[in-house]
Structures are given as structure tokens and as C-alpha cells.
Coordinates of C-alpha atoms and ligand atoms in Angstrom, one line a residue:
M1 CA -35.4 17.5 -2.2
S2 CA -35.7 15.6 0.9
T3 CA -37.9 17.2 3.5
Q4 CA -35.7 16.1 6.4
T5 CA -33.5 19.2 6.9
D6 CA -33.8 19.5 10.7
T7 CA -30.8 20.9 12.6
V8 CA -28.1 18.5 13.5
T9 CA -26.2 19.5 16.7
S10 CA -25.1 16.2 18.0
E11 CA -24.6 12.7 17.0
Q12 CA -27.9 11.8 18.7
D13 CA -29.6 13.9 16.1
L14 CA -27.9 11.8 13.4
L15 CA -28.7 8.6 15.1
A16 CA -32.4 9.6 15.4
R17 CA -32.4 9.9 11.6
V18 CA -31.1 6.5 10.8
T19 CA -31.7 4.0 13.6
V20 CA -34.8 1.7 13.9
A21 CA -36.5 0.2 16.8
E22 CA -36.1 -3.5 15.4
G23 CA -32.9 -3.9 13.6
V24 CA -29.2 -5.1 13.8
E25 CA -27.5 -4.1 17.0
I26 CA -24.3 -1.9 16.2
H27 CA -21.9 -1.8 19.1
E28 CA -19.1 0.6 19.7
P29 CA -15.7 -1.0 19.2
A30 CA -14.1 1.0 22.0
T31 CA -16.6 0.3 24.7
G32 CA -18.9 -2.5 23.5
D33 CA -21.9 -0.2 24.3
L34 CA -24.9 -0.5 22.0
L35 CA -24.8 2.5 19.6
G36 CA -28.1 1.8 17.9
R37 CA -29.9 -0.5 15.6
A38 CA -29.5 -0.4 11.9
P39 CA -32.2 -1.3 9.4
E40 CA -32.1 -4.6 7.7
H41 CA -33.2 -3.8 4.2
T42 CA -34.9 -6.5 2.1
T43 CA -35.0 -7.2 -1.5
D44 CA -38.4 -5.3 -1.6
D45 CA -36.5 -2.2 -0.2
L46 CA -33.8 -2.8 -2.8
E47 CA -36.4 -2.7 -5.7
R48 CA -38.0 0.5 -4.1
V49 CA -34.7 2.3 -3.8
V50 CA -33.5 1.2 -7.2
T51 CA -36.8 2.1 -9.0
A52 CA -36.7 5.6 -7.4
A53 CA -33.1 6.2 -8.4
T54 CA -33.7 5.0 -12.0
A55 CA -36.7 7.3 -12.3
A56 CA -34.8 10.3 -10.9
Q57 CA -31.6 9.8 -12.9
P58 CA -32.7 11.4 -16.3
G59 CA -33.8 14.6 -14.5
W60 CA -30.5 14.8 -12.6
A61 CA -28.6 14.3 -15.7
G62 CA -30.6 17.0 -17.4
L63 CA -29.6 19.6 -15.0
G64 CA -26.1 19.8 -16.6
H65 CA -22.6 19.8 -15.3
A66 CA -22.7 23.4 -13.8
E67 CA -25.8 22.8 -11.7
R68 CA -24.7 19.4 -10.5
S69 CA -21.4 20.8 -9.6
A70 CA -23.2 23.6 -7.5
V71 CA -25.2 20.9 -5.7
L72 CA -21.9 19.1 -4.8
L73 CA -20.8 22.4 -3.2
R74 CA -23.9 22.7 -1.3
I75 CA -23.5 19.1 0.0
A76 CA -19.9 20.0 1.1
D77 CA -21.4 22.9 3.1
R78 CA -24.0 20.7 4.7
I79 CA -21.3 18.2 5.7
E80 CA -19.2 20.9 7.1
A81 CA -22.2 22.3 9.1
A82 CA -22.6 18.9 10.7
A83 CA -18.9 17.9 10.9
E84 CA -18.6 17.5 14.6
P85 CA -21.7 15.4 15.1
L86 CA -20.6 13.2 12.1
A87 CA -17.1 12.9 13.5
R88 CA -18.5 11.8 16.8
L89 CA -20.8 9.2 15.3
L90 CA -18.0 7.9 13.0
A91 CA -15.6 7.6 16.1
R92 CA -18.2 5.8 18.1
E93 CA -19.2 3.4 15.3
Q94 CA -15.9 2.8 13.5
G95 CA -13.7 3.1 16.6
K96 CA -11.2 5.6 15.3
P97 CA -10.3 8.4 17.6
L98 CA -11.6 12.0 17.0
N99 CA -8.0 13.4 16.7
G100 CA -5.0 12.6 14.6
P101 CA -5.6 11.5 11.1
N102 CA -8.9 9.9 12.2
A103 CA -12.6 10.9 12.6
R104 CA -12.4 14.6 12.3
F105 CA -9.9 14.3 9.7
E106 CA -12.1 12.0 7.7
V107 CA -15.1 14.2 7.8
G108 CA -13.0 17.2 6.8
A109 CA -11.7 15.1 3.8
C110 CA -15.3 14.3 2.8
S111 CA -16.2 18.0 2.3
A112 CA -12.7 18.8 0.7
W113 CA -13.1 15.9 -1.7
L114 CA -16.6 17.1 -2.7
R115 CA -15.2 20.5 -3.4
A116 CA -12.3 19.2 -5.5
T117 CA -14.7 16.9 -7.4
A118 CA -17.2 19.7 -8.1
A119 CA -14.2 21.7 -9.7
T120 CA -13.2 18.8 -12.0
V121 CA -14.2 19.1 -15.5
L122 CA -14.2 16.4 -18.2
E123 CA -13.8 18.3 -21.5
E124 CA -15.1 17.1 -24.8
E125 CA -12.3 15.7 -27.0
V126 CA -11.9 16.0 -30.7
V127 CA -10.6 12.5 -31.5
V128 CA -10.5 12.9 -35.3
D129 CA -10.2 16.0 -37.5
D130 CA -8.4 14.9 -40.7
G131 CA -10.1 17.1 -43.2
S132 CA -12.8 14.6 -44.2
Q133 CA -14.5 14.0 -40.8
V134 CA -14.6 15.5 -37.3
S135 CA -15.4 13.1 -34.5
V136 CA -16.0 14.5 -31.0
M137 CA -16.1 12.4 -27.9
T138 CA -18.1 13.3 -24.9
Y139 CA -19.0 11.2 -21.7
R140 CA -22.7 10.5 -21.0
P141 CA -24.0 9.4 -17.7
L142 CA -24.2 5.6 -17.3
G143 CA -27.4 5.6 -15.4
L144 CA -27.5 3.8 -12.0
V145 CA -24.3 3.3 -10.0
A146 CA -24.1 0.8 -7.1
A147 CA -21.7 2.0 -4.4
V148 CA -20.5 -0.7 -2.0
G149 CA -18.0 0.1 0.7
P150 CA -15.9 -1.2 3.6
W151 CA -15.7 -0.3 7.3
N152 CA -12.4 1.3 7.6
W153 CA -12.8 4.7 6.1
P154 CA -16.6 4.5 5.6
L155 CA -17.5 8.1 5.1
M156 CA -14.5 9.1 2.9
I157 CA -14.9 6.1 0.7
T158 CA -18.5 6.8 0.3
V159 CA -17.7 10.3 -0.8
W160 CA -15.1 8.9 -3.1
Q161 CA -17.7 6.7 -4.8
V162 CA -20.6 9.0 -4.8
A163 CA -19.3 12.5 -5.6
P164 CA -17.8 11.7 -9.1
S165 CA -20.9 9.4 -9.8
L166 CA -23.4 12.3 -9.1
L167 CA -21.2 14.8 -11.0
M168 CA -21.3 12.8 -14.1
G169 CA -25.1 12.8 -13.9
N170 CA -25.7 9.3 -12.5
A171 CA -28.0 8.2 -9.7
V172 CA -26.4 6.2 -6.9
V173 CA -27.5 3.5 -4.4
V174 CA -25.1 3.1 -1.5
K175 CA -24.6 -0.1 0.4
P176 CA -22.3 0.5 3.4
S177 CA -20.5 -2.1 5.3
E178 CA -22.7 -4.0 7.8
K179 CA -20.0 -3.0 10.4
T180 CA -20.5 0.7 9.9
P181 CA -23.9 1.4 8.6
L182 CA -25.1 4.2 10.8
S183 CA -22.5 6.8 10.0
V184 CA -22.9 6.1 6.3
L185 CA -26.7 6.3 6.4
A186 CA -26.4 9.5 8.3
L187 CA -24.0 11.0 5.7
V188 CA -26.3 9.9 2.9
S189 CA -29.3 11.6 4.7
L190 CA -27.4 14.8 4.8
M191 CA -26.3 14.6 1.2
A192 CA -29.8 13.7 0.0
E193 CA -31.2 16.9 1.5
E194 CA -29.5 18.8 -1.2
L195 CA -30.5 16.4 -4.1
P196 CA -33.6 15.7 -6.0
D197 CA -35.7 12.8 -4.3
G198 CA -34.4 9.4 -5.4
V199 CA -31.0 10.4 -6.9
L200 CA -29.1 9.1 -3.9
G201 CA -30.4 6.1 -1.9
A202 CA -28.9 3.8 0.7
L203 CA -29.5 0.4 1.6
S204 CA -28.4 -1.2 4.9
G205 CA -27.6 -4.9 5.2
G206 CA -25.0 -7.6 4.8
R207 CA -23.1 -9.2 1.9
E208 CA -26.3 -10.9 0.5
L209 CA -27.9 -7.5 0.0
G210 CA -24.7 -6.2 -1.5
A211 CA -24.7 -9.2 -3.9
S212 CA -28.3 -8.6 -4.9
L213 CA -27.7 -4.9 -5.5
V214 CA -24.6 -5.4 -7.7
A215 CA -26.4 -8.1 -9.7
H216 CA -29.5 -5.9 -10.3
P217 CA -30.3 -5.6 -14.0
A218 CA -30.6 -1.7 -13.6
V219 CA -27.2 -1.2 -12.4
R220 CA -24.8 0.0 -15.0
K221 CA -21.7 0.5 -12.8
V222 CA -20.4 -0.9 -9.5
M223 CA -18.0 1.2 -7.4
F224 CA -16.6 -1.4 -5.0
T225 CA -14.1 -1.1 -2.2
G226 CA -13.5 -4.1 -0.1
S227 CA -11.8 -7.5 -0.1
T228 CA -10.4 -9.3 -3.0
A229 CA -12.6 -12.2 -2.4
A230 CA -15.8 -10.1 -2.6
G231 CA -14.3 -8.3 -5.7
R232 CA -14.0 -11.6 -7.5
K233 CA -17.6 -12.4 -6.7
I234 CA -18.7 -9.0 -8.1
V235 CA -16.8 -9.7 -11.4
E236 CA -18.8 -12.9 -11.7
A237 CA -22.1 -11.2 -11.1
S238 CA -21.3 -8.6 -13.7
G239 CA -21.4 -11.4 -16.3
A240 CA -25.1 -11.1 -16.2
N241 CA -25.8 -7.4 -16.1
L242 CA -22.6 -6.3 -17.7
A243 CA -22.1 -3.6 -15.2
R244 CA -18.8 -1.8 -15.5
L245 CA -16.7 -2.2 -12.4
T246 CA -14.2 -0.1 -10.5
L247 CA -12.5 -2.5 -7.9
E248 CA -10.5 -1.1 -5.1
L249 CA -9.5 -4.3 -3.3
G250 CA -7.1 -5.5 -0.7
G251 CA -3.3 -4.9 -0.7
N252 CA -0.1 -5.7 1.1
D253 CA 1.8 -2.5 0.3
A254 CA 5.6 -2.9 0.6
G255 CA 8.0 -0.1 1.7
I256 CA 11.6 -0.3 0.7
V257 CA 14.1 1.8 2.7
L258 CA 17.4 2.2 0.8
P259 CA 20.6 2.3 2.6
D260 CA 21.1 6.1 2.2
A261 CA 17.9 6.9 4.0
D262 CA 18.1 8.9 7.3
P263 CA 16.3 6.6 9.9
R264 CA 15.3 9.4 12.3
A265 CA 14.1 11.7 9.6
I266 CA 11.8 9.2 8.1
A267 CA 10.5 7.5 11.2
Q268 CA 7.4 9.6 11.8
D269 CA 6.3 9.3 8.2
L270 CA 7.0 5.6 8.2
F271 CA 4.9 5.3 11.2
W272 CA 1.8 7.0 9.9
G273 CA 2.3 5.3 6.6
A274 CA 1.8 1.9 8.4
F275 CA -0.4 2.9 11.3
I276 CA -2.9 5.5 10.0
N277 CA -6.4 4.5 11.3
T278 CA -4.6 2.0 13.5
G279 CA -3.3 0.2 10.5
Q280 CA -6.7 -0.5 9.0
T281 CA -6.2 1.3 5.7
C282 CA -6.2 -0.3 2.3
A283 CA -3.1 1.6 1.1
A284 CA -1.1 1.3 4.4
L285 CA 2.4 0.2 4.6
K286 CA 2.1 -3.5 5.5
R287 CA 5.6 -4.9 5.2
L288 CA 8.7 -2.9 5.5
Y289 CA 12.1 -3.9 3.8
V290 CA 15.0 -2.1 5.3
H291 CA 18.6 -2.4 4.2
E292 CA 20.7 -4.3 6.6
S293 CA 23.1 -1.4 7.2
I294 CA 20.4 0.7 8.7
H295 CA 17.9 -1.9 9.8
D296 CA 18.5 -1.6 13.5
E297 CA 18.4 2.3 13.5
V298 CA 15.2 2.3 11.5
V299 CA 13.6 -0.2 13.9
A300 CA 14.7 1.8 17.0
A301 CA 13.5 5.1 15.5
L302 CA 10.1 3.6 14.6
A303 CA 9.7 2.1 18.0
D304 CA 10.4 5.4 19.7
V305 CA 7.6 7.1 17.6
A306 CA 5.2 4.2 18.3
K307 CA 5.8 4.4 22.1
A308 CA 5.0 8.0 22.1
M309 CA 1.7 7.8 20.3
P310 CA -1.4 7.7 22.6
L311 CA -3.7 4.8 22.1
G312 CA -7.2 4.9 23.8
R313 CA -10.9 5.1 23.6
S314 CA -12.4 6.8 20.5
L315 CA -13.9 9.9 22.2
D316 CA -10.9 10.5 24.4
E317 CA -9.4 13.7 23.0
D318 CA -5.8 12.5 23.6
S319 CA -6.1 9.3 21.5
V320 CA -4.6 9.1 18.0
L321 CA -4.8 5.4 17.8
G322 CA -7.8 3.3 18.7
P323 CA -9.3 -0.2 18.8
V324 CA -9.4 -2.7 16.1
Q325 CA -12.9 -2.1 14.6
N326 CA -14.1 -5.7 14.9
S327 CA -13.4 -9.0 16.5
M328 CA -12.9 -10.7 13.1
Q329 CA -10.1 -8.4 12.3
F330 CA -8.7 -8.5 15.8
E331 CA -8.3 -12.2 15.4
V332 CA -6.5 -11.8 12.2
V333 CA -4.0 -9.4 13.7
S334 CA -3.4 -11.2 16.9
G335 CA -3.2 -14.6 15.2
L336 CA -0.6 -13.3 12.7
V337 CA 1.5 -11.9 15.5
E338 CA 1.3 -15.1 17.5
D339 CA 2.3 -17.0 14.5
A340 CA 5.2 -14.7 14.0
K341 CA 6.4 -15.3 17.5
Q342 CA 6.2 -19.0 17.0
R343 CA 8.4 -18.7 14.0
G344 CA 11.1 -16.9 15.9
G345 CA 10.2 -13.3 15.1
T346 CA 11.2 -10.7 17.6
V347 CA 8.5 -8.5 18.9
V348 CA 10.2 -5.1 19.4
T349 CA 7.2 -3.3 20.8
G350 CA 3.5 -4.3 21.4
G351 CA 2.8 -8.0 20.7
S352 CA -0.1 -8.8 23.0
P353 CA -3.7 -7.5 23.5
L354 CA -4.4 -4.5 25.8
S355 CA -7.2 -6.2 27.5
D356 CA -7.4 -3.6 30.3
L357 CA -8.7 -1.1 27.7
G358 CA -11.2 -3.4 26.1
P359 CA -11.5 -6.6 24.1
L360 CA -10.6 -5.0 20.7
F361 CA -7.5 -2.9 21.8
Y362 CA -4.2 -4.1 20.3
P363 CA -0.9 -2.0 20.5
V364 CA 1.2 -0.9 17.8
T365 CA 3.4 -4.0 17.2
L366 CA 6.7 -4.1 15.3
V367 CA 8.2 -7.5 14.5
T368 CA 11.7 -8.2 13.1
G369 CA 13.4 -11.4 12.1
L370 CA 10.8 -12.5 9.7
H371 CA 11.1 -13.5 6.1
D372 CA 9.2 -13.6 2.9
G373 CA 6.7 -16.5 3.1
D374 CA 5.9 -15.9 6.8
P375 CA 2.2 -15.2 7.2
L376 CA 2.7 -11.7 8.8
V377 CA 4.7 -10.8 5.8
D378 CA 2.6 -12.4 3.1
Q379 CA -0.9 -11.9 4.4
E380 CA -2.8 -8.6 4.7
Q381 CA -2.9 -7.9 8.4
F382 CA -5.1 -4.8 8.1
G383 CA -4.4 -3.7 11.6
P384 CA -1.6 -2.5 13.9
A385 CA 1.2 -4.9 13.4
L386 CA 4.1 -4.4 11.0
P387 CA 6.7 -6.9 9.9
I388 CA 10.2 -5.3 9.3
V389 CA 12.4 -7.4 7.0
S390 CA 16.1 -7.0 6.6
Y391 CA 17.6 -7.1 3.1
S392 CA 21.1 -7.0 1.8
D393 CA 20.7 -6.1 -1.9
V394 CA 18.1 -3.8 -3.4
E395 CA 17.3 -6.3 -6.3
E396 CA 16.3 -8.7 -3.6
A397 CA 13.9 -6.0 -2.0
I398 CA 12.3 -5.1 -5.3
A399 CA 11.6 -8.9 -6.0
S400 CA 10.2 -9.2 -2.6
A401 CA 7.9 -6.3 -3.1
N402 CA 6.7 -7.7 -6.4
R403 CA 6.3 -11.3 -5.4
L404 CA 2.7 -11.2 -4.0
D405 CA -0.5 -11.2 -6.2
V406 CA -1.4 -7.7 -5.0
G407 CA -0.2 -4.1 -5.9
L408 CA -2.2 -1.3 -4.5
G409 CA 0.6 1.0 -3.1
A410 CA 4.2 0.9 -2.3
S411 CA 6.9 3.3 -1.1
V412 CA 10.7 3.9 -1.5
W413 CA 12.6 5.8 1.1
S414 CA 15.9 7.5 0.3
S415 CA 17.9 10.7 0.5
D416 CA 18.5 10.5 -3.2
T417 CA 15.2 11.1 -5.1
A418 CA 16.6 10.0 -8.5
R419 CA 17.7 6.7 -7.0
A420 CA 14.3 6.3 -5.4
Q421 CA 12.6 7.0 -8.7
E422 CA 14.6 4.2 -10.4
V423 CA 13.4 1.7 -7.8
A424 CA 9.8 3.1 -7.8
D425 CA 9.6 2.6 -11.6
R426 CA 10.3 -1.2 -11.0
V427 CA 7.7 -1.8 -8.3
E428 CA 4.4 -3.3 -9.4
A429 CA 1.7 -1.1 -7.8
G430 CA -0.9 1.5 -8.8
T431 CA 0.8 4.2 -6.6
V432 CA 4.5 4.3 -5.4
W433 CA 5.2 7.1 -3.1
I434 CA 8.8 8.4 -2.4
N435 CA 9.5 9.3 1.2
S436 CA 5.9 8.9 2.2
H437 CA 3.2 6.3 2.1
G438 CA -0.6 6.4 1.6
G439 CA -1.3 10.0 0.8
V440 CA -4.1 10.5 -1.8
H441 CA -5.0 13.6 -3.8
P442 CA -8.3 14.3 -5.6
M443 CA -6.5 14.9 -8.9
A444 CA -4.1 11.9 -8.8
P445 CA -5.7 8.6 -10.1
F446 CA -5.7 5.9 -7.5
G447 CA -6.1 2.2 -8.1
G448 CA -4.4 -1.2 -7.9
V449 CA -2.9 -3.9 -10.1
K450 CA -3.1 -7.7 -9.9
G451 CA -5.3 -8.8 -6.9
S452 CA -5.8 -5.2 -5.8
G453 CA -8.3 -4.6 -8.5
Y454 CA -8.8 -2.6 -11.6
G455 CA -10.0 0.8 -12.6
V456 CA -9.0 4.0 -11.0
E457 CA -10.7 6.7 -8.8
F458 CA -10.1 10.4 -8.7
G459 CA -9.4 13.2 -11.0
V460 CA -10.3 13.3 -14.7
E461 CA -9.6 9.5 -15.1
G462 CA -12.0 8.8 -12.2
L463 CA -14.8 10.9 -13.9
K464 CA -14.3 9.0 -17.2
A465 CA -14.9 5.7 -15.3
L466 CA -18.3 7.1 -14.3
G467 CA -19.5 7.9 -17.9
V468 CA -19.8 6.2 -21.2
P469 CA -17.9 7.6 -24.1
K470 CA -20.1 8.7 -27.0
V471 CA -18.6 9.8 -30.2
V472 CA -20.5 12.0 -32.8
T473 CA -19.0 12.0 -36.2
R474 CA -19.7 14.6 -38.9
P475 CA -18.3 15.6 -42.2
A476 CA -15.5 18.1 -42.0
A477 CA -16.7 21.5 -43.2
P478 CA -15.5 22.2 -46.6
A479 CA -12.2 24.3 -46.8
A480 CA -13.0 28.1 -47.2
Q481 CA -12.5 29.2 -50.9
Ligands
NAD501 P1 -15.5 -7.0 2.5 O1 -15.2 -7.3 1.1 O2 -15.8 -8.2 3.4 O3 -16.9 -6.0 2.5 C1 -16.9 -4.8 1.7 C2 -18.3 -4.5 1.3 O4 -18.8 -5.5 0.4 C3 -19.3 -4.7 2.4 O5 -20.2 -3.7 2.3 C4 -20.0 -6.0 2.3 O6 -21.3 -6.1 2.7 C5 -20.0 -6.1 0.7 N1 -19.9 -7.4 0.1 C6 -19.3 -8.6 0.6 N2 -19.4 -9.6 -0.4 C7 -20.2 -9.0 -1.4 C8 -20.6 -9.5 -2.6 N3 -20.4 -10.8 -3.0 N4 -21.4 -8.7 -3.4 C9 -21.5 -7.4 -3.1 N5 -21.1 -6.9 -2.0 C10 -20.4 -7.7 -1.0 O7 -14.4 -6.0 2.9 P2 -14.2 -5.3 4.5 O8 -13.9 -6.4 5.4 O9 -15.4 -4.5 4.7 O10 -13.0 -4.4 4.2 C11 -11.6 -4.8 4.3 C12 -11.0 -5.0 2.9 O11 -11.2 -4.0 2.1 C13 -9.5 -5.2 3.1 O12 -9.1 -6.3 2.3 C14 -8.9 -3.9 2.6 O13 -7.6 -3.9 2.0 C15 -10.0 -3.5 1.4 N6 -10.0 -2.2 1.2 C16 -9.6 -1.6 0.0 C17 -9.6 -0.3 -0.2 C18 -9.1 0.2 -1.5 O14 -9.3 1.4 -1.8 N7 -8.4 -0.6 -2.3 C19 -10.1 0.6 0.8 C20 -10.5 0.1 2.0 C21 -10.5 -1.3 2.2

């Protein structure tokens, strides 16, 4: 166990654990203030952490499922005890507000997910029992898992990657996004307090360090959440170490509103489907196709919801929308909206930066009058701008939803669930929601198709992806005389 179990009462206590005197400056998106300096780990650090994890893994695996599950529950308690400091650190580093489905929600989801994972059991399976032989399949730990994550939901995604890995008896090395390292390092330090030394390590650095980690010969599995471009590079790297991969990559989720939907009834859920985490969510609604008969009413209802949502600084208790996390993403969002305007798109609300609040603030922006092929429709904006496209025939909307080379999530909105189900069956995506968008559940497998990646997380299927099947075959017992 780690010796660092000092009390955590504020985000300053967490920062004291993870910041260094000489390191990469991490600035708060909402204010531009310096939050702290993150370590820049080297390839020597990588070797040290990987060696420790590899050495610790057999002992961890030997504890057995019940004891590992109990440790996950203790980790959940530890996170709960430090929930407010973690949420404040997350808000300051990532930019998301404390309230709404944001920082406090994310930290709460971490402990809830750990508890749900701890309660998930992967039973042994009798795969053959034909009178002459009995074959029983169990799942063994893989060994060392590399967990590489993005900056949008940094804590929750770390838990999604780490909790099932640990439960299955693996050791894990986490490489957080270089844009949000401090909150993840703080989370890992809390988790490690409850674990044998070395079982869970973390490395802070950029994409080169991530590339070195995933290509390391000791790594047996990579849990990766991030861009499709980086995912492709990880696939190439796995040609050398044959690491198994779970790839949760980018998306451009379509929503289809059928003509019988009630615009006012669905507006709030449409809004959060698109703008949760200020639009910076992998499985957010990123292009909305609305039947022409109710297009204007849906747009008006969504605009009303958008105008009522407080946007502001991350530590302001009133905010439920915050800044864009970084300038690169801000340029993507504002560039796509500018391009949409040039093409004749109509900005219904928002549409230009809120510079008075700070350089990274961009309002919720709804754009109508666009078509398939326009960049705001075809490219992942990953921020607070939503194109709303009018369609006349549902066949056309299904074809639009399926025409891109991504398929993480999608949604169908209708007053007729059976009709919505028929459409959902024809949409190419890992998850299709009916009358909601983006909700995840610890028992429902989640993953993408096409350029959105392969493999699934969560539930029993997620556990299977963190183990290696092993079959033991024996002769069947002779029939009793
Ligand atoms: P990114 O791919 O730039 O970075 C993600 C992580 O990968 C970072 O830690 C980075 O350092 C590391 N990395 C980059 N190149 C690497 C390489 N060659 N080898 C190993 N590691 C490498 O993505 P981002 O900008 O942090 O996140 C935004 C993207 O992530 C969006 O496209 C979004 O849709 C996607 N995303 C997907 C999900 C999902 O569950 N499908 C969730 C969140 C974000």
C-alpha cells in the first residue's frame, strides 16, 4: 500500500501531491491562471513504472476476485471522501462547472462506477459437455494494461479503463491527456492508497510518451479513448507487441427527430444530449436531423432551453456550461461556425465568442439551413455548436445518419416507440438511444463501429475484454451404472 494517506480537505491538498517545481504549466481554461506544473515523465520513468507494475501484477491477481472487488469498494469510499476537492480540481483544470452534469456529477460517477464494477461477476462457462468431454472456459488476467485517456471526462474515463482492468487481476499504467494531467494524477494517487504498491501507476506527458507506453513490450492490452487519428497509430503500434486493443474513438452522433415527436417535450433532453460538458463529449449529439413539419418548432424550443442555461466560470455555483477546454478545440468550434455562416447557415442563437468572459468562452450555438457535406455537419465539432438539418423523408434522414465513417452513438426521437425502434435498428452505431442521447450504464456495453473504434467497455462484455479466455478440457465422467 502507498504510504501517502494524508487527509484531503481541499484541491490544494491534491495539487500538493501531484505538482512539481519544474514541469509543464497547466492553466485554468476559465481564467487563464496557472493551476500548477505537471511532471514531464521520461522513458526512464516509463521503464520504472512498467517494471513495478509488472512485478506487482501476479500478487494482485493472486488475491482473487472477492478481495479485488473489496478493494474497488474501498477505492470508491476514498473517492467519496475526497469528492469535493476532486471536483474543484477537475473544474479548475478541465473547465467544466461544478454543477449541472459536470464536475461534481463526474466525481460521483467515478465512485458509482467503481461500485457497479465491483459487483460485476464474470462466471466460468461450460462451453462443451457432450458426454465425451467437458470444456470449461474462464478468463485469466492479461497482465499489464496501458490506459490512455482524453481531456473531456478525464476522471470518469480513467475509472472506466482502470476499474475493470483491476477487477480482472491486471496491473495498470495510466497516461492521462497532457491537457488534464493533474486531476487524473490526483485520482490515481487516491486509488493507489488502497492498492498494493506498483499495481496502479501513472505517467504524465504528451503523445510521444503515450506512444512509447502503448508500444512497450510488457503491455498486453491498451484501453484507449481519444481521437480516431491517434487510435490508428495505436493499431499500428500493436503490430509489434500484439497488445489487444479497446478503442473508443471520435464520433459524429446523429439524432433523428421523427415527425410525430413533441418539440417542447423533447427540447430539454435534446439540449443535454448535445451540450453536456459544453458539447465536449464523445457520444454527444453532434448533428440533428429534424422532419421539416416540426423543424421550426424544435429549433425554437431548443433555443429557448439554450438561452435559459447559465454559462460562466467553472467555480461559479450558478454555471452549468463552461469554457471550451483548450484553444485548439476553441479554434475548431469557432472555425466551423464561421464557415457555416459563410455557406449561408442561419445562426439561431450564439455564433460568436464571449470574449468578455475569457478567451475560451463560446456560447451554445444552433445553426440551421445547413446540408450534408457542410463541414459543421460532417466534422466532429466537439464543442458547443449544433447543426440542425431539415429533412422531408425518414429514409433520407437514415441515409444521412449512416453516411459518415463513424458510428459511436445515435438517437431517434418519437412519440411512437415501436416506430423509433424500427429506425434505431437501421442506424449504424454502437448505441442508439430512443428519446434521449448519451446516457451510459455500467451494465450496458458501450463502443463504436467504423471509425469510432472497436471493442466495448462496461458490463460483463467489458470484463471479458480485460481477460484472456482459457479453456480447460477434461474427459467427461463415465455415466453412473
Ligand atoms: P487525442 O487522441 O489527441 O489524445 C488522447 C490521448 O492519447 C492523450 O492522452 C494523448 O496524449 C494520447 N495520444 C495521442 N497520440 C497518441 C499515440 N500515437 N499513441 C498513444 N497515445 C497517444 O484526443 P483528445 O483530443 O484528448 O480527445 C478528443 C477526442 O477523443 C475526440 O475525437 C473525441 O470524440 C474522442 N473521445 C472519444 C471518447 C469515446 O468514448 N469514444 C470519449 C472521449 C473522447
